[in-house]
Amino acid sequence: MIFALLVHDAPVGRHSSQAAYRFASELLAGGHTLFRVFFFGDGVHHSTRLNLTPGNETDLPQRWSRLAAEHGVDLVSCVGSALRRGIVDEAQARQHALEAVSLRDGFELSGLGQLVEASIRCDRLVVFGG
Amino acid sequence: MIFALLVHDAPVGRHSSQAAYRFASELLAGGHTLFRVFFFGDGVHHSTRLNLTPGNETDLPQRWSRLAAEHGVDLVSCVGSALRRGIVDEAQARQHALEAVSLRDGFELSGLGQLVEASIRCDRLVVFGG
Amino acid sequence: MSTQRTRSVLVVCRSAPYGRSRARDAIDLAMAFAAFEQPVTLLFLGEGVFTLAGGQQPPAGTRHLGKLLGTLADYGVGQVFADAAALAERGLAVRELALAAEPAHDDTLRELFATHDRVITV
Amino acid sequence: MSTQRTRSVLVVCRSAPYGRSRARDAIDLAMAFAAFEQPVTLLFLGEGVFTLAGGQQPPAGTRHLGKLLGTLADYGVGQVFADAAALAERGLAVRELALAAEPAHDDTLRELFATHDRVITV
Amino acid sequence: MTLHILFESPFAGHALEECRRVAGAGDALLLAGDGVYALADTAADALHALRADGIALFALAEDCAARGIASAEVPGLGAVDYGGFVELTLAHERSVSWF
Amino acid sequence: MTLHILFESPFAGHALEECRRVAGAGDALLLAGDGVYALADTAADALHALRADGIALFALAEDCAARGIASAEVPGLGAVDYGGFVELTLAHERSVSWF
């Protein structure tokens, strides 16, 4: 079966974001396909490359990035949500003369159309928030 | 009178963060002193310099930075909260070999002792969250 | 199943309009699905019904959600429902809403949740 | 008034322990104020009383708040209170808590809020 | 005396209830943000009870206006702007934020 | 048939109530995160009512364990791990998340 996930909340201090990652790992381990994870609203904070997580805590941005590399999962952060929150890719940083890029490898910024496409292409869409 | 503020929540999509800024502007306009604003938890997202806010919306990180420059307000983001969330200053970026700095001018990263000091030094401590 | 071109979507807004940005997120999601020609139903449930309140006058720098609702039809968001029990509990009269949403009682709610391919809560 | 060396602080935890990080934030705040020799009272109010539940076994990668509570006294957090009505509503018995918090009924709660220099809700 | 500041809708959570349990005569309550929904319909009963207990009631006028909530419907309620919010914090020894 | 996933404590908000109003016979409810507090004391009454209405009940075992909540106290409740969570989403046409 083909899955897509929608993640509403930030990676730090939110159980639902841990749950989303655990769910994704488990469905891949079960031989299913994870077509795309769409990070929306505060969820886009998953796509920072500048976070430093203490060694005894789970680094969700890093974990997602690895999962995507291993299994070919599309990780898309909503561009509208991301720019407001300080998540910028190279193109945006250049265009707006920002001195830094904060988007982590393995993630891309794009519009809500990517979520719509995921909804059409997948068999199951699961939402994580709260 | 001397005020200190504690801000719990992110600048984007949270009314209480707008309220904190409005409250700060108004107390300064009234001739009072704002000794320090302490950003805790998700509140540290106020101290990003990489956000791009649409022209018809309020850019709180930029507003706070200006207010601090005009009135000599200490803006402190909790270092423990900040590093987990991708807010890093130059020293941290160097130490951890990150390729970018995300902390905005006018803000500094420091520990909870700065909130304790603010509590001791001020006449009124007002908390914004939710 | 994966090659199907459309999936019906129920977007459920459970938040009041200005305390957080979730109500706006729900409206944006509904518009996006409609823009890509997916059949979309938008439901304001529980606290979300405050988003439909008439007479909203948000300050400058805040998007006017009451007005934004008026553009839903232009985007092709076909049906808008409001939780009838939540409206009553909050003293909101259907005729005073910013948008002519259809009041949904529990049997209608159950049907909405059972008949859409996707349910997206915000 | 601004030169005073200590201010008594009431830290109010209103969140359950693992869904969000607010309960941990409250404990960290209480410890920080105590570490700088401020008189601190920690109150678990409403949903916050779940933070005191005995028998917590969080997974790896999550800080064990039940155990963290046990170190409060070492940091000099003097008094820990738990909302008695909230404990009862949630079926939590005082003797089964992870920490010997003092149950506070409404008169005690009113007194706590009226007698500290600062009240920090989390 | 304490200024309580309510940021949460009483239809969404329990902050107003908890505030009621700890507030005493002479305290004040300011409704801000979604807290102004305490003025809506049945929720206003809690405000009447607070007022009867000697708690002064205020609401941020612009937050009422944004949400289409009429602040005039609860007698004795003071509508304030942010300047008034600052004054309220000065007039009370401490503030407690509920969110 | 629908899988409802509850992430919110019924003592904190109204998600479980709203879920009850829209769930029908043949649906399932999975308690996750703070949703497992629905197993605590009086809140469990709502679960018994759901079960009587023909809704199957499940809870994530590790979230119960983290919070010190005994999942065995509600008869008929299935304790699952994340693999079981995935299976539940496969066994139902759609999922609805409550948070």
XYZ file of C-alpha atoms in Angstrom:
702
model
C 0.000 0.000 0.000
C 1.064 3.570 -0.641
C 1.008 6.015 2.248
C 1.247 9.789 2.550
C 1.532 11.701 5.823
C 0.599 15.240 6.795
C 2.545 16.599 9.786
C 1.152 19.741 11.467
C 3.459 20.260 14.434
C 7.051 21.069 15.268
C 9.599 18.300 15.931
C 10.604 19.540 19.384
C 8.313 18.934 22.325
C 5.400 17.407 20.423
C 4.482 13.773 20.851
C 2.571 13.641 17.574
C 5.759 14.410 15.639
C 7.537 11.500 17.302
C 4.520 9.365 16.465
C 4.649 10.395 12.795
C 8.263 9.305 12.517
C 7.658 6.020 14.306
C 4.652 5.333 12.084
C 6.685 6.041 8.943
C 9.544 3.758 10.032
C 7.146 0.968 10.800
C 5.214 1.117 7.544
C 8.460 1.042 5.581
C 9.660 -1.895 7.672
C 6.392 -3.614 6.770
C 7.202 -3.355 3.080
C 4.786 -0.559 2.261
C 5.589 2.586 0.301
C 5.771 6.061 1.788
C 5.205 8.332 -1.173
C 5.487 11.691 0.536
C 5.472 13.452 3.896
C 4.038 16.953 3.756
C 5.062 19.284 6.603
C 2.576 22.118 7.124
C 2.398 25.065 9.541
C 4.744 24.533 12.503
C 5.545 21.142 10.954
C 8.048 22.853 8.647
C 10.449 23.171 11.577
C 11.259 19.518 10.832
C 13.215 20.720 7.828
C 15.856 22.811 9.589
C 19.483 21.780 9.290
C 20.614 24.092 12.117
C 19.193 22.215 15.100
C 21.443 20.667 17.743
C 19.760 17.903 19.715
C 21.217 16.642 23.016
C 22.597 13.110 22.609
C 19.926 11.464 24.760
C 17.025 12.924 22.765
C 15.689 12.001 19.326
C 16.824 14.295 16.485
C 13.756 14.128 14.226
C 15.050 16.345 11.390
C 18.124 14.122 11.089
C 16.079 10.911 11.362
C 13.657 11.964 8.617
C 16.497 12.985 6.368
C 18.132 9.550 6.787
C 14.850 7.732 6.289
C 14.262 9.654 3.078
C 17.728 8.828 1.774
C 17.343 5.129 2.560
C 13.829 4.673 1.216
C 13.392 7.386 -1.395
C 10.684 9.271 0.491
C 9.691 12.753 -0.678
C 9.918 15.223 2.209
C 8.119 18.445 1.335
C 7.739 21.483 3.565
C 4.992 23.933 2.647
C 6.816 26.926 1.221
C 4.308 29.447 2.561
C 4.616 28.080 6.095
C 8.392 27.716 5.822
C 9.419 31.197 4.687
C 7.439 32.826 7.517
C 9.247 30.568 9.999
C 12.853 31.007 8.908
C 13.166 27.871 6.778
C 14.772 28.909 3.480
C 16.404 27.019 0.663
C 19.229 28.277 -1.558
C 17.000 29.797 -4.198
C 14.979 31.756 -1.647
C 18.058 32.851 0.274
C 19.598 34.206 -2.936
C 16.396 35.879 -4.059
C 15.853 37.642 -0.735
C 19.528 38.332 0.016
C 19.546 36.239 3.185
C 22.988 35.257 4.378
C 22.172 31.665 5.156
C 20.290 28.578 4.080
C 18.415 26.665 6.761
C 16.731 23.877 4.764
C 18.113 20.436 5.497
C 19.262 18.059 2.751
C 16.527 15.668 1.790
C 13.739 18.224 2.222
C 12.302 20.523 -0.407
C 10.045 23.570 -0.252
C 6.916 23.492 -2.360
C 3.249 24.415 -2.443
C 0.074 22.727 -1.257
C -0.271 21.106 -4.681
C 2.246 18.534 -3.437
C -0.163 17.541 -0.694
C -3.021 17.334 -3.185
C -0.921 15.125 -5.458
C -0.028 12.925 -2.494
C -3.701 12.604 -1.604
C -4.496 11.492 -5.171
C -1.575 9.085 -5.482
C -1.708 7.356 -2.102
C -3.986 4.697 -0.696
C -3.871 6.064 2.844
C -3.346 9.623 4.094
C -2.599 9.874 7.814
C -2.557 13.206 9.662
C -0.346 13.883 12.690
C -0.929 16.886 14.910
C -1.444 18.107 18.465
C 8.129 50.935 36.703
C 10.401 48.189 35.413
C 8.880 45.339 33.407
C 10.111 41.943 32.259
C 8.240 39.633 29.890
C 8.306 35.866 29.407
C 7.203 34.711 25.934
C 6.343 31.021 25.542
C 5.112 30.767 21.960
C 6.294 31.155 18.389
C 5.886 34.452 16.515
C 3.939 32.982 13.600
C 0.300 32.082 14.062
C 0.003 32.811 17.771
C -2.069 35.703 19.040
C -0.261 35.819 22.382
C 3.008 36.663 20.639
C 1.384 39.611 18.875
C -0.036 40.639 22.247
C 3.406 40.507 23.883
C 4.841 42.862 21.287
C 1.907 45.258 21.502
C 2.173 45.253 25.306
C 5.897 46.001 25.163
C 5.446 48.881 22.699
C 2.731 50.397 24.856
C 4.615 50.225 28.137
C 7.639 51.875 26.525
C 5.374 54.559 25.028
C 4.065 55.134 28.553
C 7.552 55.969 29.788
C 8.157 52.704 31.635
C 11.254 50.525 31.368
C 11.380 47.119 29.715
C 14.384 45.456 31.285
C 14.309 42.165 29.432
C 12.197 39.857 27.307
C 12.932 36.179 27.841
C 11.908 33.844 25.010
C 11.398 30.277 26.196
C 10.402 27.026 24.449
C 8.825 27.746 21.057
C 9.210 31.446 21.913
C 12.832 31.261 20.730
C 11.594 31.229 17.125
C 11.239 35.006 17.609
C 15.004 35.251 17.356
C 15.471 33.932 13.818
C 16.932 36.217 11.192
C 15.953 33.956 8.304
C 12.198 34.543 8.270
C 10.458 36.211 5.330
C 7.101 37.716 6.233
C 4.562 38.712 3.548
C 4.233 42.491 3.352
C 0.697 42.581 4.756
C 1.593 40.627 7.903
C 3.494 41.681 11.020
C 7.154 40.592 11.120
C 7.597 40.106 14.863
C 11.298 39.139 14.855
C 12.100 42.338 12.947
C 9.815 44.464 15.148
C 11.383 43.195 18.368
C 14.852 43.766 17.027
C 13.995 47.385 16.183
C 12.284 47.968 19.513
C 15.363 46.655 21.303
C 17.672 48.938 19.313
C 15.516 51.996 19.990
C 14.904 51.411 23.679
C 17.829 49.343 24.885
C 15.771 46.248 25.709
C 17.557 42.964 26.422
C 16.187 40.210 24.183
C 17.266 36.805 25.475
C 16.375 33.439 23.975
C 16.798 30.410 26.214
C 19.866 28.649 24.849
C 18.577 25.174 25.690
C 15.311 25.798 23.827
C 17.070 27.551 20.943
C 19.698 24.975 19.969
C 17.083 22.201 19.768
C 15.032 24.403 17.431
C 17.683 25.535 14.962
C 18.437 28.944 16.476
C 22.221 29.258 16.694
C 24.588 32.163 17.252
C 28.104 32.472 15.827
C 29.844 30.831 18.753
C 27.557 27.791 18.636
C 27.737 27.519 14.858
C 31.561 27.494 15.033
C 31.664 25.040 17.918
C 29.333 22.563 16.227
C 30.592 23.101 12.664
C 27.238 24.361 11.390
C 27.418 26.265 8.145
C 25.110 29.076 9.139
C 24.047 31.426 11.900
C 20.323 31.929 12.414
C 20.215 34.276 15.433
C 18.975 37.775 14.604
C 20.885 40.883 15.633
C 19.620 42.283 18.886
C 18.953 38.867 20.419
C 21.306 36.784 22.537
C 21.273 33.169 23.660
C 21.626 32.563 27.377
C 20.404 30.408 30.241
C 17.424 30.545 32.575
C 19.503 32.594 35.012
C 18.660 35.584 32.810
C 14.970 35.048 33.521
C 15.681 34.730 37.244
C 17.664 37.970 37.195
C 14.832 39.678 35.330
C 12.369 38.437 37.943
C 14.530 39.910 40.706
C 15.205 43.221 38.988
C 11.753 44.051 37.653
C 8.612 45.340 39.328
C 6.264 43.395 37.069
C 6.758 40.107 35.248
C 4.116 39.381 32.599
C 3.830 35.976 30.898
C 2.550 35.544 27.329
C 1.561 32.148 26.024
C -1.134 30.131 24.325
C -6.623 2.542 -6.913
C -3.532 4.737 -6.957
C -4.116 5.922 -10.498
C -7.466 7.479 -9.703
C -7.597 11.173 -10.584
C -9.780 12.552 -7.800
C -10.335 11.847 -4.139
C -13.073 13.571 -2.220
C -11.728 15.473 0.770
C -13.384 16.609 3.979
C -11.393 19.420 5.590
C -12.331 19.856 9.253
C -11.633 23.179 10.964
C -11.703 22.791 14.762
C -10.096 26.135 15.741
C -11.328 29.667 16.330
C -10.030 32.204 13.790
C -7.430 34.476 15.398
C -5.856 32.830 18.454
C -3.818 30.504 16.267
C -3.437 30.196 12.506
C -5.147 26.809 12.232
C -8.481 28.141 10.958
C -6.658 29.957 8.199
C -4.650 26.810 7.467
C -7.898 24.855 7.084
C -9.313 27.392 4.629
C -6.040 27.415 2.651
C -6.094 23.611 2.476
C -9.690 23.529 1.260
C -8.901 26.110 -1.434
C -5.818 24.206 -2.568
C -7.677 20.922 -2.977
C -10.427 22.736 -4.860
C -7.893 24.519 -7.090
C -6.609 21.085 -8.160
C -10.151 19.985 -8.909
C -10.656 17.661 -6.003
C -14.195 17.553 -4.579
C -13.879 19.409 -1.269
C -16.230 19.787 1.658
C -15.285 22.197 4.449
C -16.700 21.539 7.910
C -16.461 23.889 10.876
C -16.701 21.646 13.943
C -16.791 22.571 17.637
C -14.687 25.655 18.374
C -14.177 26.068 14.617
C -17.658 27.551 14.216
C -16.352 30.839 15.671
C -14.533 31.246 12.348
C -17.967 31.754 10.759
C -19.050 34.539 13.153
C -20.358 37.673 11.475
C -19.026 41.168 12.152
C -15.321 40.272 12.403
C -13.042 43.346 12.328
C -9.467 42.101 12.711
C -6.666 44.662 13.104
C -4.221 45.579 10.331
C -1.575 42.901 9.805
C -4.102 40.073 10.311
C -5.896 38.361 7.423
C -9.671 38.888 7.607
C -10.992 35.327 7.731
C -14.635 36.374 7.581
C -13.943 37.954 4.193
C -11.718 35.102 3.048
C -14.677 32.764 3.546
C -16.579 34.769 0.971
C -14.097 33.701 -1.708
C -14.473 29.953 -1.077
C -17.096 29.559 -3.782
C -14.800 31.276 -6.326
C -12.180 28.615 -5.604
C -14.735 25.891 -6.124
C -15.117 24.754 -2.528
C -18.556 23.351 -3.014
C -20.043 22.664 0.336
C -19.517 24.348 3.674
C -21.075 22.886 6.812
C -21.236 24.170 10.384
C -21.678 22.023 13.485
C -25.229 22.927 14.556
C -24.749 21.943 18.202
C -21.575 24.023 18.485
C -23.311 27.052 16.944
C -26.136 26.770 19.476
C -23.754 26.310 22.406
C -21.933 29.519 21.416
C -25.039 31.590 20.764
C -24.325 31.946 17.050
C -27.427 32.257 14.867
C -27.173 30.765 11.379
C -28.610 33.905 9.762
C -25.863 36.067 11.318
C -22.918 34.052 10.011
C -20.301 35.564 7.675
C -21.045 32.766 5.225
C -24.201 30.811 4.460
C -22.920 27.517 5.851
C -25.292 24.602 6.115
C -26.002 23.628 9.733
C -25.079 19.984 10.290
C -26.660 17.908 13.018
C -25.029 14.719 14.278
C -26.541 12.443 11.615
C -25.198 14.719 8.870
C -21.817 14.860 10.592
C -21.627 11.077 10.723
C -22.457 10.921 7.040
C -19.807 13.522 6.112
C -17.102 11.577 7.932
C -18.184 8.266 6.396
C -18.474 9.332 2.762
C -15.273 11.246 1.903
C -12.131 9.476 0.703
C -9.884 11.664 2.893
C -10.517 13.502 6.124
C -8.022 16.224 6.985
C -8.344 17.741 10.459
C -6.522 20.980 11.217
C 11.842 47.637 45.158
C 14.056 46.720 42.196
C 17.098 46.179 44.376
C 15.490 43.382 46.385
C 17.509 40.172 46.242
C 14.766 37.568 46.251
C 11.254 37.248 44.889
C 9.101 34.303 45.757
C 7.932 32.436 42.677
C 4.966 30.153 42.110
C 5.538 27.970 39.029
C 2.274 26.482 37.776
C 2.381 23.357 35.609
C -0.898 22.899 33.732
C 0.209 20.249 31.192
C 0.458 16.478 31.168
C 4.035 15.152 30.939
C 4.679 13.719 27.463
C 2.272 15.147 24.888
C 4.117 18.454 24.854
C 7.282 19.644 26.594
C 5.518 22.155 28.839
C 5.588 20.005 31.987
C 9.304 19.582 31.594
C 9.654 23.318 30.965
C 7.836 24.000 34.238
C 10.135 21.688 36.177
C 13.214 23.256 34.547
C 11.958 26.734 35.465
C 11.339 25.755 39.073
C 14.841 24.254 39.334
C 16.446 27.336 37.791
C 14.763 29.722 40.217
C 15.773 27.477 43.116
C 19.360 27.233 41.847
C 19.569 31.045 42.067
C 18.213 30.918 45.610
C 14.749 32.229 44.941
C 11.996 30.755 47.116
C 10.071 28.506 44.725
C 6.769 26.707 45.025
C 5.764 24.283 42.273
C 2.066 23.664 41.734
C 0.571 20.982 39.471
C -2.848 22.310 38.489
C -5.599 20.674 36.425
C -4.138 18.476 33.673
C -0.676 19.070 35.175
C -1.343 16.522 37.934
C -0.787 13.727 35.401
C 2.910 14.696 35.579
C 2.895 13.311 39.145
C 1.456 9.909 38.176
C 3.390 6.928 39.520
C 4.680 4.105 37.337
C 5.763 6.200 34.339
C 7.943 4.257 31.854
C 8.775 6.586 28.965
C 10.625 5.169 25.927
C 14.301 5.809 25.191
C 14.919 9.310 23.870
C 12.374 10.864 26.254
C 13.325 12.372 29.609
C 11.700 10.509 32.504
C 9.723 13.230 34.269
C 8.651 11.002 37.140
C 12.311 10.496 38.037
C 13.203 14.135 37.405
C 10.632 15.090 40.050
C 12.635 13.112 42.571
C 15.553 15.521 42.171
C 13.513 18.668 42.908
C 14.418 18.637 46.597
C 18.139 18.451 45.721
C 17.756 21.643 43.724
C 16.050 23.326 46.671
C 12.522 23.452 45.290
C 10.882 23.636 48.669
C 7.236 22.981 48.266
C 5.333 20.942 45.727
C 1.535 21.064 45.640
C -1.002 19.107 43.603
C -4.530 20.262 42.755
C -6.649 17.939 44.928
C -9.790 18.242 42.794
C -7.861 17.456 39.610
C -6.265 14.387 41.227
C -9.699 13.105 42.258
C -11.212 13.790 38.833
C -8.436 11.734 37.209
C -8.522 8.853 39.673
C -5.006 9.550 40.983
C -4.469 8.589 44.628
C -2.042 10.775 46.581
C -0.221 7.736 47.956
C 0.516 6.437 44.447
C 2.154 9.611 43.124
C 5.755 9.653 41.904
C 6.458 12.433 44.413
C 4.971 13.228 47.803
C 3.200 16.396 46.697
C 0.877 18.113 49.117
C -2.756 18.025 47.961
C -4.126 21.552 47.685
C -7.837 22.302 47.938
C -9.307 25.531 46.608
C -8.589 27.609 49.727
C -4.924 26.592 49.614
C -4.797 27.325 45.878
C -6.199 30.819 46.437
C -3.591 31.415 49.121
C -0.725 30.198 46.891
C -1.733 32.573 44.093
C -2.144 35.512 46.488
C 1.094 35.187 48.432
C 3.885 34.778 45.862
C 5.618 37.763 44.279
C 5.607 36.130 40.841
C 3.347 33.557 39.249
C 4.725 31.805 36.176
C 2.273 29.605 34.286
C 3.641 27.161 31.732
C -4.229 41.839 44.462
C -3.781 39.875 41.249
C -4.521 40.541 37.584
C -5.595 37.381 35.804
C -5.178 37.433 32.019
C -7.210 34.838 30.098
C -5.995 33.975 26.584
C -8.029 30.787 26.087
C -11.629 30.293 24.955
C -13.710 28.741 27.761
C -15.280 26.520 25.074
C -11.860 25.047 24.216
C -10.164 24.372 27.543
C -10.321 24.693 31.311
C -8.255 27.831 31.948
C -11.231 29.992 32.943
C -12.489 27.314 35.344
C -9.081 27.062 36.976
C -8.803 30.837 37.143
C -12.177 30.959 38.929
C -11.011 28.477 41.521
C -7.948 30.512 42.500
C -9.141 34.121 42.062
C -10.270 36.078 45.118
C -12.231 39.249 45.862
C -10.292 42.322 44.766
C -8.616 40.506 41.871
C -9.263 41.493 38.257
C -9.715 39.424 35.101
C -8.704 40.678 31.655
C -10.021 38.808 28.617
C -7.484 38.802 25.771
C -7.285 36.929 22.469
C -9.599 33.909 22.419
C -10.340 34.683 26.086
C -12.946 37.173 24.849
C -15.097 34.201 23.851
C -15.945 34.096 27.578
C -18.407 36.854 26.620
C -20.282 34.528 24.257
C -23.671 33.284 25.337
C -23.634 30.681 28.107
C -19.941 31.183 28.918
C -20.829 34.622 30.269
C -22.477 32.935 33.273
C -19.004 32.301 34.643
C -18.232 35.997 34.290
C -21.369 36.978 36.191
C -20.319 34.603 38.976
C -16.834 36.106 39.062
C -18.256 39.601 39.259
C -20.527 38.562 42.112
C -17.404 37.284 43.899
C -15.848 40.753 43.720
C -13.618 40.277 40.684
C -13.394 43.224 38.283
C -13.841 42.348 34.598
C -12.067 43.803 31.576
C -11.656 42.839 27.912
C -9.316 43.981 25.152
C -11.602 45.897 22.794
C -9.650 45.061 19.645
C -9.748 41.322 20.345
C -13.521 41.525 20.790
C -13.853 43.476 17.533
C -11.634 41.056 15.595
C -13.843 38.129 16.606
C -17.202 39.870 16.186
C -17.914 39.622 19.938
C -19.959 42.401 21.557
C -18.280 43.468 24.799
C -21.265 45.586 25.844
C -23.385 42.550 26.652
C -21.861 41.918 30.078
C -22.712 44.818 32.426
C -19.790 46.203 34.409
C -17.186 44.988 31.907
C -14.465 47.524 31.110
C -13.251 47.648 27.497
C -9.536 48.522 27.339
C -6.795 49.038 24.760
C -3.144 47.957 25.208
C -2.464 51.136 27.218
C -5.226 50.022 29.564
C -3.665 46.539 29.700
C -0.377 48.092 30.867
C -2.241 50.180 33.471
C -3.950 47.060 34.813
C -0.611 45.321 35.333
C 0.630 48.403 37.204
C -2.462 48.546 39.399
C -2.027 44.937 40.575
C 0.900 43.418 42.465
C 1.198 40.436 40.159
C -0.286 38.973 37.019
C -1.243 35.390 36.179
C -1.578 34.375 32.535
C -3.992 31.601 31.603
C -3.543 29.960 28.198
C -15.125 2.181 7.863
C -12.995 4.793 9.609
C -10.081 4.659 12.023
C -10.228 7.524 14.511
C -6.921 8.406 16.161
C -7.171 10.414 19.380
C -4.061 12.362 20.442
C -5.695 14.624 23.038
C -6.538 14.009 26.680
C -10.310 14.095 27.233
C -9.603 16.092 30.415
C -7.920 18.844 28.374
C -10.169 19.401 25.354
C -13.209 18.262 23.424
C -11.690 16.035 20.741
C -13.042 12.783 22.193
C -16.544 14.274 22.508
C -16.458 15.396 18.885
C -15.116 12.033 17.789
C -18.029 10.347 19.600
C -20.541 12.488 17.778
C -19.251 11.527 14.315
C -18.118 7.911 14.786
C -20.398 5.104 13.682
C -20.742 1.362 14.258
C -17.870 -0.506 12.610
C -15.396 2.348 13.134
C -12.366 1.947 15.373
C -10.726 4.312 17.849
C -6.999 4.250 18.576
C -5.753 6.107 21.658
C -2.302 7.606 21.094
C -0.190 10.058 23.081
C -2.253 11.967 25.628
C -5.306 10.271 24.137
C -4.528 7.302 26.412
C -5.744 9.420 29.335
C -9.199 8.452 28.068
C -8.493 5.262 30.026
C -8.234 7.181 33.307
C -11.075 6.868 35.772
C -14.283 8.692 34.805
C -13.118 9.392 31.248
C -13.378 5.669 30.538
C -17.187 5.985 30.654
C -16.999 7.544 27.196
C -15.042 4.506 25.993
C -17.625 2.094 27.353
C -20.305 4.060 25.510
C -18.307 3.942 22.271
C -17.840 0.212 22.626
C -21.561 -0.238 23.208
C -22.110 1.686 19.958
C -20.022 -0.856 18.058
C -16.708 0.993 17.909
C -13.581 -1.129 18.397
C -11.069 0.269 20.896
C -7.267 0.224 20.745
C -4.432 1.982 22.564
C -0.725 2.362 21.866
C 0.911 0.302 24.582
C 4.062 2.407 24.824
C 2.092 5.618 25.313
C 0.138 3.975 28.139
C 3.370 2.760 29.734
C 5.052 6.173 29.441
C 2.203 7.824 31.328
C 1.681 5.112 33.950
C -1.778 4.302 32.600
C -3.027 0.699 32.854
C -4.547 -0.321 29.513
C -5.978 -3.530 30.983
C -8.688 -1.720 32.931
C -11.036 -1.312 29.973
C -12.303 -4.744 28.828
C -12.106 -5.320 25.089
C -9.362 -2.771 24.544
C -6.607 -3.919 22.199
C -3.058 -2.873 23.095
C -0.959 -2.297 19.950
C 2.536 -1.219 18.965
C 3.390 0.960 15.934
C 3.190 -2.065 13.668
C -0.355 -2.546 14.906
C -1.045 1.140 14.275
C -0.010 0.672 10.638
C -2.203 -2.428 10.365
C -5.189 -0.484 11.696
C -4.774 2.200 9.022
C -4.647 -0.552 6.383
C -7.760 -2.235 7.727
C -9.837 0.961 7.476
C -10.648 3.006 4.384
C -9.731 6.313 5.977
C -8.320 7.735 9.171
C -9.343 10.810 11.138
C -6.873 12.367 13.568
C -8.160 14.203 16.635
C -5.759 16.565 18.405
